[in-house]
C-alpha cells in the first residue's frame, strides 16, 4: 500500500486525486435521479471513471474514487454504510492498475488484442466483485440491506460502465496523458513494488476470497443456506450475524490479497 | 448547475461550529442504527423535519421527495421478502404477509429515509469550507481535507462543461435521448473525453499554483476564517449526547426492537 500513503506527499498527485473525485462526483450526481433499482442504486455511467483514473493516476485515482463516491453519497443519502462504500470504492479504484501491472507484462491498457481484452475484463471483474462484496457485506453487517440486494446489482452496474464506457475513454485519453507525463508511473517513479511471486499470491488470494465471499453472502443473506453448525439465533433474518461469522474471513482474505498486489 | 445544496440563512444550526455539525451527523447515524421499530424512529424523524423547517431547508427536502418515497417503499418490500417470522396475518394467493415483516420492513425504510434526511440537512446548513474545518478538527490530515474540498469545488465546473458539450453535440445533430441502454451509455463517451481532457489541462497549472503558495509546507496550516467554540455549541453537543444516549437506551431496554 506504499503508493496509497506516499501519493499524499506529491502535490501533483493530490490535484489528480481531486480531479478524479470531482469527475466521478460530477457524473454520479446528475444520474442520482435515474434509479436502476429504485431505492437501492441508480444508473451509474460514472463507474467508468474510477477504472479510467486507476489506469491513469494509480493511487490518486483510487483515493479519487473513494472521495468522489462519498461526495455523491451526500446527495443520495449518506449512512453509516458509506464507510464501507468509501473503502469499496477505494478498492474499485486501486485494484485495476495493480492487477493490470501483475498480468499485463508491461502492455498498455489500450491494446486491442483478444488476450489484452480478456485481461482487461478480468481486471475490471476483480475490482468490481470486491467493491460489491464490501458494500453488500457492510450493509448486511449493519442490517440496512441484504447482501444479495446490493452485491449483485453493483457487479452488473460497475461491469456495464467499466466495459462499455471505460475502454473508449481510455483509448482517447491514455496516449495523451502518457505524452503529458501525467501517468502515475511518471508522476511518482519512486513507488516501490513487491516481488512478483508475492503479487501473484496476492492476486490468487484476492480472486479466491472475493469469489467465495460473494457466493456465501448471496446464499446466507436470503436464507438459502442456514449453516447447521451455527446456533438458531444467528441463522435468523436479517442474517447479519451469520454473514459476519461466515463471510468475514473470506473478505479479510481478499483484502489481504489486495494489500499484497 | 448547483451541485452543493447549501442554503444561506442565519439560524442557530447554521451558526454551529463545523465540528459539532460533523458530530451531529455521526450522532444521527448512531441513533438510527440501534432501533428497528418505526415507532421508536418517529421522534427522530420529527426532529429532523423540525430542523429542516427551522433552517429553511424544506426546499431541498421537497426536491428529493420522490427519492424519500421510493427509498421507504423499496426498502420495506425488500425486507418484507427477507424477514418472515411468525404466522401470516394476510393471506394473498402464494404470498403470506406477516405483521412483523411489515413493521420490520417499514422500520428499515424509515431508518434509511432518516439517514438521507440527516445528510440533506447537513449539506443544507454546512459550507464546503466549514466541512473541511470540521474534518481537520477531527484530525483528518490537511492534504486529505484539501483534496475533499477541492473536489467539491471542481465538480460543478465539470458538470457545467459537460452540459456545454452536450448542448454543442446536440446542435451538431447528436441525439443523447434515443436508443437502448447500452447505446445511450456509449454516447456519453463523446462527452466524457472532452471533459476529461479539459480537467487534465488544469492539473499541471493547479499543482504549480499550489506549490507556489506553499501548499503542504505546514502539516497544520492556519485558516483565514476562525470558528470559535461558543456556549451554544456546548449546548448542542450536550443535546446530541443525550439523543445518542437515549437511543442506545431504547435499544438496551428492548423497546427499539421488532418482536415477532
Short mmCIF file of N, CA and C in Angstrom, two decimals, chain B residues 110-217:
data_model
loop_
_atom_site.label_atom_id
_atom_site.label_comp_id
_atom_site.label_asym_id
_atom_site.label_seq_id
_atom_site.Cartn_x
_atom_site.Cartn_y
_atom_site.Cartn_z
N UNK B 110 -37.82 3.57 7.06
CA UNK B 110 -37.76 4.84 7.80
C UNK B 110 -36.32 5.17 8.20
N UNK B 111 -35.60 4.12 8.60
CA UNK B 111 -34.22 4.28 9.04
C UNK B 111 -33.39 4.91 7.90
N UNK B 112 -33.51 4.34 6.69
CA UNK B 112 -32.73 4.86 5.56
C UNK B 112 -33.20 6.27 5.17
N UNK B 113 -34.52 6.51 5.29
CA UNK B 113 -35.04 7.85 4.96
C UNK B 113 -34.50 8.88 5.95
N UNK B 114 -34.39 8.49 7.22
CA UNK B 114 -33.86 9.42 8.23
C UNK B 114 -32.36 9.68 8.02
N UNK B 115 -31.66 8.65 7.56
CA UNK B 115 -30.24 8.86 7.25
C UNK B 115 -30.09 9.83 6.09
N UNK B 116 -30.98 9.67 5.09
CA UNK B 116 -30.96 10.60 3.95
C UNK B 116 -31.29 12.02 4.43
N UNK B 117 -32.31 12.11 5.30
CA UNK B 117 -32.72 13.42 5.82
C UNK B 117 -31.57 14.09 6.58
N UNK B 118 -30.85 13.30 7.38
CA UNK B 118 -29.73 13.86 8.15
C UNK B 118 -28.66 14.41 7.20
N UNK B 119 -28.38 13.68 6.12
CA UNK B 119 -27.34 14.16 5.20
C UNK B 119 -27.82 15.38 4.42
N UNK B 120 -29.11 15.42 4.07
CA UNK B 120 -29.65 16.60 3.36
C UNK B 120 -29.58 17.83 4.26
N UNK B 121 -29.94 17.61 5.53
CA UNK B 121 -29.89 18.72 6.50
C UNK B 121 -28.45 19.22 6.66
N UNK B 122 -27.52 18.28 6.68
CA UNK B 122 -26.11 18.64 6.86
C UNK B 122 -25.62 19.49 5.68
N UNK B 123 -25.90 19.04 4.45
CA UNK B 123 -25.39 19.81 3.30
C UNK B 123 -26.17 21.11 3.10
N UNK B 124 -27.39 21.19 3.66
CA UNK B 124 -28.16 22.42 3.55
C UNK B 124 -27.64 23.50 4.48
N UNK B 125 -26.95 23.08 5.56
CA UNK B 125 -26.54 24.05 6.59
C UNK B 125 -25.03 24.19 6.73
N UNK B 126 -24.27 23.47 5.93
CA UNK B 126 -22.81 23.48 6.10
C UNK B 126 -22.13 23.85 4.79
N UNK B 127 -21.26 24.87 4.84
CA UNK B 127 -20.47 25.25 3.66
C UNK B 127 -19.32 24.26 3.48
N UNK B 128 -18.78 24.23 2.26
CA UNK B 128 -17.67 23.31 1.98
C UNK B 128 -16.49 23.59 2.91
N UNK B 129 -16.18 24.90 3.08
CA UNK B 129 -15.01 25.23 3.92
C UNK B 129 -15.25 24.84 5.38
N UNK B 130 -16.53 24.93 5.83
CA UNK B 130 -16.84 24.51 7.21
C UNK B 130 -16.64 23.00 7.35
N UNK B 131 -17.05 22.29 6.33
CA UNK B 131 -16.90 20.83 6.33
C UNK B 131 -15.42 20.46 6.44
N UNK B 132 -14.59 21.17 5.68
CA UNK B 132 -13.15 20.91 5.70
C UNK B 132 -12.57 21.21 7.08
N UNK B 133 -13.00 22.34 7.66
CA UNK B 133 -12.51 22.70 9.01
C UNK B 133 -12.96 21.62 10.02
N UNK B 134 -14.21 21.17 9.88
CA UNK B 134 -14.74 20.13 10.76
C UNK B 134 -13.89 18.86 10.69
N UNK B 135 -13.52 18.49 9.46
CA UNK B 135 -12.69 17.28 9.28
C UNK B 135 -11.31 17.49 9.89
N UNK B 136 -10.75 18.71 9.67
CA UNK B 136 -9.41 18.99 10.19
C UNK B 136 -9.40 18.91 11.72
N UNK B 137 -10.47 19.44 12.36
CA UNK B 137 -10.55 19.40 13.82
C UNK B 137 -10.68 17.95 14.32
N UNK B 138 -11.23 17.09 13.45
CA UNK B 138 -11.35 15.68 13.82
C UNK B 138 -10.09 14.90 13.42
N UNK B 139 -8.99 15.63 13.18
CA UNK B 139 -7.67 15.07 12.91
C UNK B 139 -7.55 14.37 11.55
N UNK B 140 -8.41 14.73 10.60
CA UNK B 140 -8.22 14.24 9.23
C UNK B 140 -7.05 15.05 8.66
N UNK B 141 -6.02 14.40 8.04
CA UNK B 141 -4.85 15.15 7.55
C UNK B 141 -5.26 16.29 6.61
N UNK B 142 -4.48 17.38 6.71
CA UNK B 142 -4.82 18.59 5.95
C UNK B 142 -4.94 18.33 4.46
N UNK B 143 -3.98 17.56 3.90
CA UNK B 143 -3.99 17.33 2.45
C UNK B 143 -5.23 16.56 2.02
N UNK B 144 -5.69 15.63 2.86
CA UNK B 144 -6.91 14.87 2.53
C UNK B 144 -8.11 15.81 2.55
N UNK B 145 -8.19 16.63 3.60
CA UNK B 145 -9.29 17.61 3.71
C UNK B 145 -9.28 18.57 2.53
N UNK B 146 -8.07 18.98 2.13
CA UNK B 146 -7.95 19.90 1.00
C UNK B 146 -8.44 19.22 -0.28
N UNK B 147 -8.05 17.96 -0.48
CA UNK B 147 -8.48 17.23 -1.69
C UNK B 147 -10.01 17.12 -1.72
N UNK B 148 -10.62 16.89 -0.55
CA UNK B 148 -12.09 16.76 -0.50
C UNK B 148 -12.73 18.10 -0.86
N UNK B 149 -12.24 19.19 -0.27
CA UNK B 149 -12.87 20.49 -0.54
C UNK B 149 -12.64 20.92 -1.99
N UNK B 150 -11.44 20.61 -2.54
CA UNK B 150 -11.18 20.94 -3.95
C UNK B 150 -12.12 20.14 -4.87
N UNK B 151 -12.37 18.88 -4.51
CA UNK B 151 -13.28 18.05 -5.32
C UNK B 151 -14.68 18.63 -5.33
N UNK B 152 -15.14 19.08 -4.14
CA UNK B 152 -16.47 19.69 -4.04
C UNK B 152 -16.56 20.91 -4.95
N UNK B 153 -15.45 21.67 -5.03
CA UNK B 153 -15.47 22.90 -5.83
C UNK B 153 -15.33 22.61 -7.32
N UNK B 154 -14.58 21.57 -7.67
CA UNK B 154 -14.36 21.28 -9.09
C UNK B 154 -15.57 20.60 -9.73
N UNK B 155 -16.29 19.81 -8.94
CA UNK B 155 -17.40 19.02 -9.51
C UNK B 155 -18.41 19.88 -10.29
N UNK B 156 -18.89 21.01 -9.73
CA UNK B 156 -19.85 21.82 -10.51
C UNK B 156 -19.25 22.37 -11.80
N UNK B 157 -17.93 22.67 -11.79
CA UNK B 157 -17.27 23.17 -13.01
C UNK B 157 -17.29 22.10 -14.09
N UNK B 158 -17.04 20.87 -13.69
CA UNK B 158 -17.02 19.77 -14.66
C UNK B 158 -18.44 19.49 -15.19
N UNK B 159 -19.43 19.60 -14.29
CA UNK B 159 -20.81 19.39 -14.74
C UNK B 159 -21.19 20.45 -15.76
N UNK B 160 -20.80 21.71 -15.46
CA UNK B 160 -21.10 22.80 -16.39
C UNK B 160 -20.45 22.56 -17.75
N UNK B 161 -19.17 22.13 -17.72
CA UNK B 161 -18.51 21.92 -19.02
C UNK B 161 -19.14 20.73 -19.74
N UNK B 162 -19.59 19.71 -18.99
CA UNK B 162 -20.26 18.55 -19.63
C UNK B 162 -21.57 19.00 -20.28
N UNK B 163 -22.32 19.87 -19.58
CA UNK B 163 -23.60 20.34 -20.13
C UNK B 163 -23.36 21.18 -21.39
N UNK B 164 -22.29 21.99 -21.38
CA UNK B 164 -21.96 22.79 -22.57
C UNK B 164 -21.64 21.87 -23.75
N UNK B 165 -20.88 20.80 -23.46
CA UNK B 165 -20.51 19.86 -24.53
C UNK B 165 -21.75 19.13 -25.06
N UNK B 166 -22.66 18.75 -24.14
CA UNK B 166 -23.91 18.09 -24.57
C UNK B 166 -24.68 19.03 -25.50
N UNK B 167 -24.78 20.31 -25.12
CA UNK B 167 -25.50 21.29 -25.96
C UNK B 167 -24.84 21.41 -27.33
N UNK B 168 -23.49 21.49 -27.31
CA UNK B 168 -22.76 21.63 -28.57
C UNK B 168 -22.98 20.41 -29.47
N UNK B 169 -22.95 19.22 -28.87
CA UNK B 169 -23.16 17.98 -29.65
C UNK B 169 -24.58 17.92 -30.19
N UNK B 170 -25.55 18.38 -29.36
CA UNK B 170 -26.96 18.37 -29.81
C UNK B 170 -27.13 19.31 -31.00
N UNK B 171 -26.43 20.46 -30.95
CA UNK B 171 -26.51 21.41 -32.07
C UNK B 171 -25.99 20.79 -33.37
N UNK B 172 -25.03 19.84 -33.20
CA UNK B 172 -24.48 19.17 -34.38
C UNK B 172 -25.36 18.00 -34.81
N UNK B 173 -26.48 17.80 -34.12
CA UNK B 173 -27.42 16.75 -34.50
C UNK B 173 -27.26 15.45 -33.75
N UNK B 174 -26.41 15.43 -32.72
CA UNK B 174 -26.19 14.20 -31.93
C UNK B 174 -27.37 14.01 -30.98
N UNK B 175 -27.94 12.81 -30.94
CA UNK B 175 -29.10 12.58 -30.08
C UNK B 175 -28.71 11.69 -28.90
N UNK B 176 -28.81 12.26 -27.69
CA UNK B 176 -28.44 11.51 -26.50
C UNK B 176 -29.62 10.69 -25.95
N UNK B 177 -30.82 11.10 -26.30
CA UNK B 177 -32.00 10.51 -25.67
C UNK B 177 -32.62 9.34 -26.43
N UNK B 178 -32.01 8.88 -27.50
CA UNK B 178 -32.61 7.77 -28.26
C UNK B 178 -31.75 6.52 -28.16
N UNK B 179 -32.34 5.38 -28.48
CA UNK B 179 -31.62 4.11 -28.47
C UNK B 179 -31.75 3.39 -27.14
N UNK B 180 -31.18 2.17 -27.11
CA UNK B 180 -31.26 1.35 -25.90
C UNK B 180 -30.29 1.83 -24.84
N UNK B 181 -30.27 1.10 -23.73
CA UNK B 181 -29.46 1.50 -22.58
C UNK B 181 -27.98 1.54 -22.93
N UNK B 182 -27.50 0.50 -23.59
CA UNK B 182 -26.07 0.40 -23.90
C UNK B 182 -25.68 1.48 -24.91
N UNK B 183 -26.56 1.69 -25.91
CA UNK B 183 -26.30 2.72 -26.92
C UNK B 183 -26.21 4.10 -26.27
N UNK B 184 -27.14 4.35 -25.34
CA UNK B 184 -27.14 5.66 -24.65
C UNK B 184 -25.87 5.84 -23.84
N UNK B 185 -25.48 4.76 -23.14
CA UNK B 185 -24.26 4.83 -22.33
C UNK B 185 -23.06 5.14 -23.20
N UNK B 186 -22.98 4.47 -24.37
CA UNK B 186 -21.83 4.67 -25.27
C UNK B 186 -21.76 6.11 -25.77
N UNK B 187 -22.93 6.72 -25.94
CA UNK B 187 -22.93 8.10 -26.47
C UNK B 187 -22.27 9.07 -25.50
N UNK B 188 -22.28 8.70 -24.22
CA UNK B 188 -21.70 9.62 -23.24
C UNK B 188 -20.17 9.68 -23.31
N UNK B 189 -19.57 8.77 -24.08
CA UNK B 189 -18.11 8.86 -24.23
C UNK B 189 -17.73 10.15 -24.96
N UNK B 190 -18.58 10.59 -25.87
CA UNK B 190 -18.27 11.83 -26.61
C UNK B 190 -18.31 13.05 -25.69
N UNK B 191 -18.95 12.90 -24.52
CA UNK B 191 -18.97 13.99 -23.54
C UNK B 191 -17.81 13.82 -22.56
N UNK B 192 -17.60 12.56 -22.15
CA UNK B 192 -16.59 12.31 -21.10
C UNK B 192 -15.19 12.71 -21.57
N UNK B 193 -14.87 12.41 -22.83
CA UNK B 193 -13.49 12.64 -23.28
C UNK B 193 -13.11 14.13 -23.25
N UNK B 194 -13.92 15.04 -23.82
CA UNK B 194 -13.54 16.46 -23.72
C UNK B 194 -13.50 16.98 -22.28
N UNK B 195 -14.42 16.49 -21.43
CA UNK B 195 -14.42 16.93 -20.03
C UNK B 195 -13.12 16.47 -19.36
N UNK B 196 -12.77 15.22 -19.62
CA UNK B 196 -11.55 14.64 -19.05
C UNK B 196 -10.32 15.43 -19.47
N UNK B 197 -10.23 15.70 -20.77
CA UNK B 197 -9.05 16.40 -21.27
C UNK B 197 -8.98 17.83 -20.72
N UNK B 198 -10.15 18.47 -20.64
CA UNK B 198 -10.20 19.83 -20.08
C UNK B 198 -9.72 19.83 -18.64
N UNK B 199 -10.12 18.80 -17.89
CA UNK B 199 -9.72 18.70 -16.48
C UNK B 199 -8.23 18.49 -16.36
N UNK B 200 -7.68 17.64 -17.21
CA UNK B 200 -6.25 17.33 -17.12
C UNK B 200 -5.39 18.54 -17.47
N UNK B 201 -5.91 19.37 -18.39
CA UNK B 201 -5.16 20.58 -18.75
C UNK B 201 -4.97 21.47 -17.51
N UNK B 202 -5.97 21.43 -16.61
CA UNK B 202 -5.91 22.26 -15.39
C UNK B 202 -4.91 21.69 -14.38
N UNK B 203 -4.69 20.36 -14.42
CA UNK B 203 -3.98 19.69 -13.33
C UNK B 203 -2.58 20.26 -13.09
N UNK B 204 -1.80 20.36 -14.17
CA UNK B 204 -0.42 20.83 -14.01
C UNK B 204 -0.35 22.23 -13.45
N UNK B 205 -1.18 23.12 -14.03
CA UNK B 205 -1.18 24.52 -13.58
C UNK B 205 -1.61 24.62 -12.12
N UNK B 206 -2.61 23.81 -11.79
CA UNK B 206 -3.12 23.86 -10.41
C UNK B 206 -2.04 23.42 -9.42
N UNK B 207 -1.31 22.35 -9.77
CA UNK B 207 -0.25 21.84 -8.89
C UNK B 207 0.84 22.90 -8.72
N UNK B 208 1.19 23.57 -9.81
CA UNK B 208 2.25 24.60 -9.72
C UNK B 208 1.77 25.79 -8.89
N UNK B 209 0.50 26.19 -9.10
CA UNK B 209 -0.06 27.32 -8.34
C UNK B 209 -0.08 27.00 -6.85
N UNK B 210 -0.43 25.77 -6.51
CA UNK B 210 -0.49 25.37 -5.10
C UNK B 210 0.89 25.41 -4.46
N UNK B 211 1.87 24.87 -5.19
CA UNK B 211 3.22 24.83 -4.61
C UNK B 211 3.81 26.23 -4.50
N UNK B 212 3.44 27.11 -5.46
CA UNK B 212 3.92 28.50 -5.39
C UNK B 212 3.36 29.20 -4.15
N UNK B 213 2.21 28.74 -3.68
CA UNK B 213 1.61 29.33 -2.47
C UNK B 213 2.03 28.58 -1.20
N UNK B 214 2.97 27.68 -1.33
CA UNK B 214 3.50 26.98 -0.14
C UNK B 214 2.62 25.84 0.33
N UNK B 215 1.86 25.25 -0.58
CA UNK B 215 0.97 24.14 -0.20
C UNK B 215 1.78 22.99 0.40
N UNK B 216 1.34 22.53 1.55
CA UNK B 216 1.96 21.37 2.16
C UNK B 216 3.21 21.67 2.97
N UNK B 217 3.60 22.96 3.05
CA UNK B 217 4.79 23.30 3.82
C UNK B 217 4.54 23.03 5.31
#
